[in-house]
Coordinates of N, CA and C and ligand atoms in Angstrom, one line a residue:
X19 N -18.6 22.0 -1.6 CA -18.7 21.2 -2.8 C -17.5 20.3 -3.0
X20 N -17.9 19.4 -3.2 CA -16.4 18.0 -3.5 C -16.8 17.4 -5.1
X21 N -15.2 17.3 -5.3 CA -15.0 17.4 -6.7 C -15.6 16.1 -6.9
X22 N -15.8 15.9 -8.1 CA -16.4 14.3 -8.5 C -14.8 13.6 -8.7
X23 N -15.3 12.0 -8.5 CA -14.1 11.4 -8.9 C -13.9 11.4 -10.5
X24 N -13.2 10.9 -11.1 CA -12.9 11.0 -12.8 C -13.7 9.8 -13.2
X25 N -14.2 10.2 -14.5 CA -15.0 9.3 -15.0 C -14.2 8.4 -15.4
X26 N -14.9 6.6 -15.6 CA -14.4 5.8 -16.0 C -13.8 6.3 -17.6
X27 N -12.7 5.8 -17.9 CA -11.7 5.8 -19.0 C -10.9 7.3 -18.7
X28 N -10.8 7.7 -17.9 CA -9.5 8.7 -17.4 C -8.3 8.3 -17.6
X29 N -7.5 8.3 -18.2 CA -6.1 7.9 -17.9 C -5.2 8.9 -16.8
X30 N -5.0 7.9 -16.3 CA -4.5 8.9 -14.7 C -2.4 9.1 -14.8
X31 N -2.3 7.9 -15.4 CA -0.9 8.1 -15.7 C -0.4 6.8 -16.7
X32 N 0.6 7.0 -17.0 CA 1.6 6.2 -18.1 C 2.3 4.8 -16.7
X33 N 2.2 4.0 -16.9 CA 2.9 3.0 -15.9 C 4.2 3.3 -16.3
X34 N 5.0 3.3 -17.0 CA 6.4 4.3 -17.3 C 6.6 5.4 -16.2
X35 N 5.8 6.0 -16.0 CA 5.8 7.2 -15.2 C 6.0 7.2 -13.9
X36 N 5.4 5.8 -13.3 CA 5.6 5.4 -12.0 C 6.7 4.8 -11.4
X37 N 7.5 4.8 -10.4 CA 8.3 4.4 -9.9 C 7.8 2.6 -9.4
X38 N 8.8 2.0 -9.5 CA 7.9 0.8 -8.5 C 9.4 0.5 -7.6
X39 N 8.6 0.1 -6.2 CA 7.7 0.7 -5.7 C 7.8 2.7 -5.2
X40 N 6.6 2.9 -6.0 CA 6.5 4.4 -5.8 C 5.3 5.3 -5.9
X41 N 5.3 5.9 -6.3 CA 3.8 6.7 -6.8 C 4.0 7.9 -7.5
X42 N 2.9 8.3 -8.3 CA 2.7 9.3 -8.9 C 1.8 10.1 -9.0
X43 N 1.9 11.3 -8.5 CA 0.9 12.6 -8.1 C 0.6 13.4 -9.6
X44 N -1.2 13.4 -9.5 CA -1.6 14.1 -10.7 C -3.1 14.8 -10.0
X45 N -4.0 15.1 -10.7 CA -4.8 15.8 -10.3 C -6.1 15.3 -11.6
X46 N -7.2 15.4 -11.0 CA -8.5 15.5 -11.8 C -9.4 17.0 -11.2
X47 N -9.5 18.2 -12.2 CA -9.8 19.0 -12.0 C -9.3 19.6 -10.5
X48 N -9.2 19.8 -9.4 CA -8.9 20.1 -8.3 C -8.7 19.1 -7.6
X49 N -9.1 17.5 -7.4 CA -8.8 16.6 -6.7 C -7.5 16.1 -7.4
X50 N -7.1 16.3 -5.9 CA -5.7 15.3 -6.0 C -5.7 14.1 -5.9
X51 N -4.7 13.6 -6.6 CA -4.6 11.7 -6.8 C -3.1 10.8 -6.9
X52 N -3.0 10.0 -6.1 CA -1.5 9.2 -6.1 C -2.4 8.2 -6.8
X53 N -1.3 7.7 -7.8 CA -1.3 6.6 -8.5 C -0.1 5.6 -7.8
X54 N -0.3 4.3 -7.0 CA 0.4 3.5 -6.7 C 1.1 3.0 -7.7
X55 N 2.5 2.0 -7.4 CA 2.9 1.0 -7.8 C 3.7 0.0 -6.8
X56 N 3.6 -0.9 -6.8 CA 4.5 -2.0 -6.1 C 4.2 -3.5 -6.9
X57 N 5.2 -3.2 -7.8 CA 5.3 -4.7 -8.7 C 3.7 -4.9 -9.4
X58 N 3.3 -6.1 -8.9 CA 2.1 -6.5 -9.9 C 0.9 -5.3 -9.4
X59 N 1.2 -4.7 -8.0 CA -0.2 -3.8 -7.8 C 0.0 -2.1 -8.2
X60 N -1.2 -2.0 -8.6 CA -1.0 -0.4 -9.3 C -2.7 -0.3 -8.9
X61 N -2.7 1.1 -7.8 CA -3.7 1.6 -7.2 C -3.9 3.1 -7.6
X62 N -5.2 3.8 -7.1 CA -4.8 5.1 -7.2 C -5.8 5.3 -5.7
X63 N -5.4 6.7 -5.3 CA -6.2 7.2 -4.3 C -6.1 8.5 -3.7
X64 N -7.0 8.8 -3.5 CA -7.0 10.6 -3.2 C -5.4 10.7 -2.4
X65 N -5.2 11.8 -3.2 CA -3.7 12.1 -2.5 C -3.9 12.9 -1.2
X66 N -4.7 13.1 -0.1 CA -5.0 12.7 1.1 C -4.7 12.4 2.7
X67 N -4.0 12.8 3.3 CA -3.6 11.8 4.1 C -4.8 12.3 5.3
X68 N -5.8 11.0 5.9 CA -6.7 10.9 6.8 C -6.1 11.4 8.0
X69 N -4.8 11.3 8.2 CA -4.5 12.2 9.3 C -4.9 13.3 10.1
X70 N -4.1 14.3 8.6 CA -4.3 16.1 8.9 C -4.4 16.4 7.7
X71 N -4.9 15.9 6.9 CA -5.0 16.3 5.3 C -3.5 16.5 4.4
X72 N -2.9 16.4 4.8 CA -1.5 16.7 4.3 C -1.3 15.4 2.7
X73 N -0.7 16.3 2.0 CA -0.7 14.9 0.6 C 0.3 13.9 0.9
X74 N 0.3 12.7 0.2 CA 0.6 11.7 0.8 C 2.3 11.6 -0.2
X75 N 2.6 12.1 -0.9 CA 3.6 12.5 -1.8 C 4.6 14.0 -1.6
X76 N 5.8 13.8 -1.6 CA 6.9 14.7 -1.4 C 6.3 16.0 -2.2
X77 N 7.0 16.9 -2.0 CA 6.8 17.8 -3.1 C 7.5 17.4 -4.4
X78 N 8.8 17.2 -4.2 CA 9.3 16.3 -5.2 C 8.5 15.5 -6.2
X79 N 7.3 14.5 -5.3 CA 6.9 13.9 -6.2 C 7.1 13.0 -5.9
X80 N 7.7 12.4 -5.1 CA 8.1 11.0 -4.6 C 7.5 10.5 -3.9
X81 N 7.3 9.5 -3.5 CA 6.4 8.6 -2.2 C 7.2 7.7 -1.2
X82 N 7.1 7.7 0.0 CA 7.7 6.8 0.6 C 7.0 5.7 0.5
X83 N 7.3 4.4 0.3 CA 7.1 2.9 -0.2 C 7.6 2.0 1.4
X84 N 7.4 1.4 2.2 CA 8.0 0.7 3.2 C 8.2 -0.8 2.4
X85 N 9.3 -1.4 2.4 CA 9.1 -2.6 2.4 C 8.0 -3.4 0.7
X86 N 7.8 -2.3 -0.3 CA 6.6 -2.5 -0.8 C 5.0 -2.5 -1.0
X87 N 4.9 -2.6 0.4 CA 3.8 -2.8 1.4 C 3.3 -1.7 1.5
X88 N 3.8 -1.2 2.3 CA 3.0 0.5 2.7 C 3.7 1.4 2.3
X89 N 2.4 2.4 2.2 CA 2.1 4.1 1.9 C 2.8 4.1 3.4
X90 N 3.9 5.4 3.5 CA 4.0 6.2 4.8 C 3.9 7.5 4.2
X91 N 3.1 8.0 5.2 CA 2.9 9.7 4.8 C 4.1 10.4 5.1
X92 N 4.9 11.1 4.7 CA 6.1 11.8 5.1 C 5.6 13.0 5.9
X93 N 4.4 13.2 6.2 CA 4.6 14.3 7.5 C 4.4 13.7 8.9
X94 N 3.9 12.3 9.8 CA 3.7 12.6 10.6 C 3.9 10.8 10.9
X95 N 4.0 10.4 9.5 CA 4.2 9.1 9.7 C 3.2 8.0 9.0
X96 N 2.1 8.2 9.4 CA 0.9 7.2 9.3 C 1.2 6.2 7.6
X97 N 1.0 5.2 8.0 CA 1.1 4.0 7.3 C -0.2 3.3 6.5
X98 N -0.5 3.2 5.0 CA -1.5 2.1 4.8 C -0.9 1.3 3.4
X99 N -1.8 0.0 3.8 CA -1.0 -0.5 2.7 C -1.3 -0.2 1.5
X100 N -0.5 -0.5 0.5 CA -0.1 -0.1 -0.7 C -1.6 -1.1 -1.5
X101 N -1.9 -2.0 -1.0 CA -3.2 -3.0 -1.8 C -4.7 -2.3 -1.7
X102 N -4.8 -1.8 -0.3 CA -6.0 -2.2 0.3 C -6.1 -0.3 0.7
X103 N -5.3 0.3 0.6 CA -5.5 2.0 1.5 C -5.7 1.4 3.0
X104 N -5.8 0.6 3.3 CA -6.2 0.2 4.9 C -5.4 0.8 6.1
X105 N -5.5 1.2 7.1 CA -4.2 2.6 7.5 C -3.3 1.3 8.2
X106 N -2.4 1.1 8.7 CA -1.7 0.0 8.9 C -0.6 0.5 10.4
X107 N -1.1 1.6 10.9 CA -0.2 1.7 11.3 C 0.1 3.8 11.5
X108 N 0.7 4.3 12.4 CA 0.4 5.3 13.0 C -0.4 6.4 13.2
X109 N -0.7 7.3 13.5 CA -1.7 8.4 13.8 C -2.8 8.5 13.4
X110 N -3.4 7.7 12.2 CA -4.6 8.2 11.2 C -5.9 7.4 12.2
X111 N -5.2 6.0 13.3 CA -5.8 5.6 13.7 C -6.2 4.7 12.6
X112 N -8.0 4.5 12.9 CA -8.6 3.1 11.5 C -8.9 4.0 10.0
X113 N -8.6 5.1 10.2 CA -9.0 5.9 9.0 C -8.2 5.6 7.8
X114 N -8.9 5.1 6.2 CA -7.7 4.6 5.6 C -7.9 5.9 4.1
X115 N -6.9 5.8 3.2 CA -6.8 6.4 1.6 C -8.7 6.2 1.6
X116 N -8.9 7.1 0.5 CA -10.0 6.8 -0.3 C -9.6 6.4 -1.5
X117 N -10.2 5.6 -2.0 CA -9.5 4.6 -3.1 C -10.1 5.1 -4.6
X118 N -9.4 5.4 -5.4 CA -10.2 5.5 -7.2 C -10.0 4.4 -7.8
X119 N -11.1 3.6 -8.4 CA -10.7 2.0 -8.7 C -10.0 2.3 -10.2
X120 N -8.8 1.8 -10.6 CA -8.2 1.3 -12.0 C -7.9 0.2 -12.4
X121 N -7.8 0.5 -13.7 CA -7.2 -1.0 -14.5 C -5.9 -0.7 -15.3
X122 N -5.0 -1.3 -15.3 CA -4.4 -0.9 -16.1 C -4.2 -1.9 -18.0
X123 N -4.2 -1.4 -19.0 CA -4.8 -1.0 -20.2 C -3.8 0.0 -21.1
X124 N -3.0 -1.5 -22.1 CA -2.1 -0.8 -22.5 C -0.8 0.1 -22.1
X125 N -0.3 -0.2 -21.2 CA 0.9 0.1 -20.2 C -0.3 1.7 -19.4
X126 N -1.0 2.1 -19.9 CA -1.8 3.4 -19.0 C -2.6 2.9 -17.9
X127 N -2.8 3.1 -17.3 CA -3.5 3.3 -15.7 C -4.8 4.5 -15.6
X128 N -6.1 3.6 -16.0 CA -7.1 4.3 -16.4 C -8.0 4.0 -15.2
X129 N -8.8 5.0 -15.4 CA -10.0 4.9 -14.1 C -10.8 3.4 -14.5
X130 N -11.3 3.0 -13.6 CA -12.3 1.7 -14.1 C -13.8 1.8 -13.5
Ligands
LIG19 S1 -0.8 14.2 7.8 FE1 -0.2 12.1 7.3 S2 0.4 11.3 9.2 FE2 -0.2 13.3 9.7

């Protein structure tokens, strides 16, 4: 069974909350979820990595950001960009994030 994604008007996080460029790990019922930031773009997407499943966020909580541009997974490397989940770059091959579409609304970062 796979969890549903969050219904529209979820607030997923506080843009406060987010590093830029960085990310922020939260959860909707059992699915995990990175909330992007890099300046004007704020994404979210199954926290995930198409690799080997591994989450795309430190334990810490932290995200590696390249350059603004790209997600790097901290286990194995693999790269996508920070706009598009599109993999950009090592091991995942063409496999990219699964994406939760938001808006951001009132400094919060809501499902859309
Ligand atoms: S689990 Fe992400 S690159 Fe391997």
């Amino acid at each position: 069974m796979t969890t549903p994604l969050p219904p529209k008007g979820t607030v997923l996080a506080s843009l406060d909350a987010i590093q830029d460029p960085g990310g922020y790990p939260t959860e909707f019922e059992d699915l995990p979820i990175i909330v992007v930031r890099s300046a004007d773009i704020v994404r979210a997407y199954i926290n995930v990595c198409p690799h080997a499943g591994r989450p795309l966020s430190l334990p810490s909580g932290k995200m590696l950001i390249s350059k603004g541009e790209h997600i790097v997974c901290p286990f194995h490397g693999a790269s996508f960009a920070v706009e598009t989940g599109a993999c950009t770059g090592g091991p995942a091959g063409n496999a990219g994030l699964k994406p939760i579409p938001v808006r951001v609304e009132n400094d919060q970062v809501v499902v859309a």
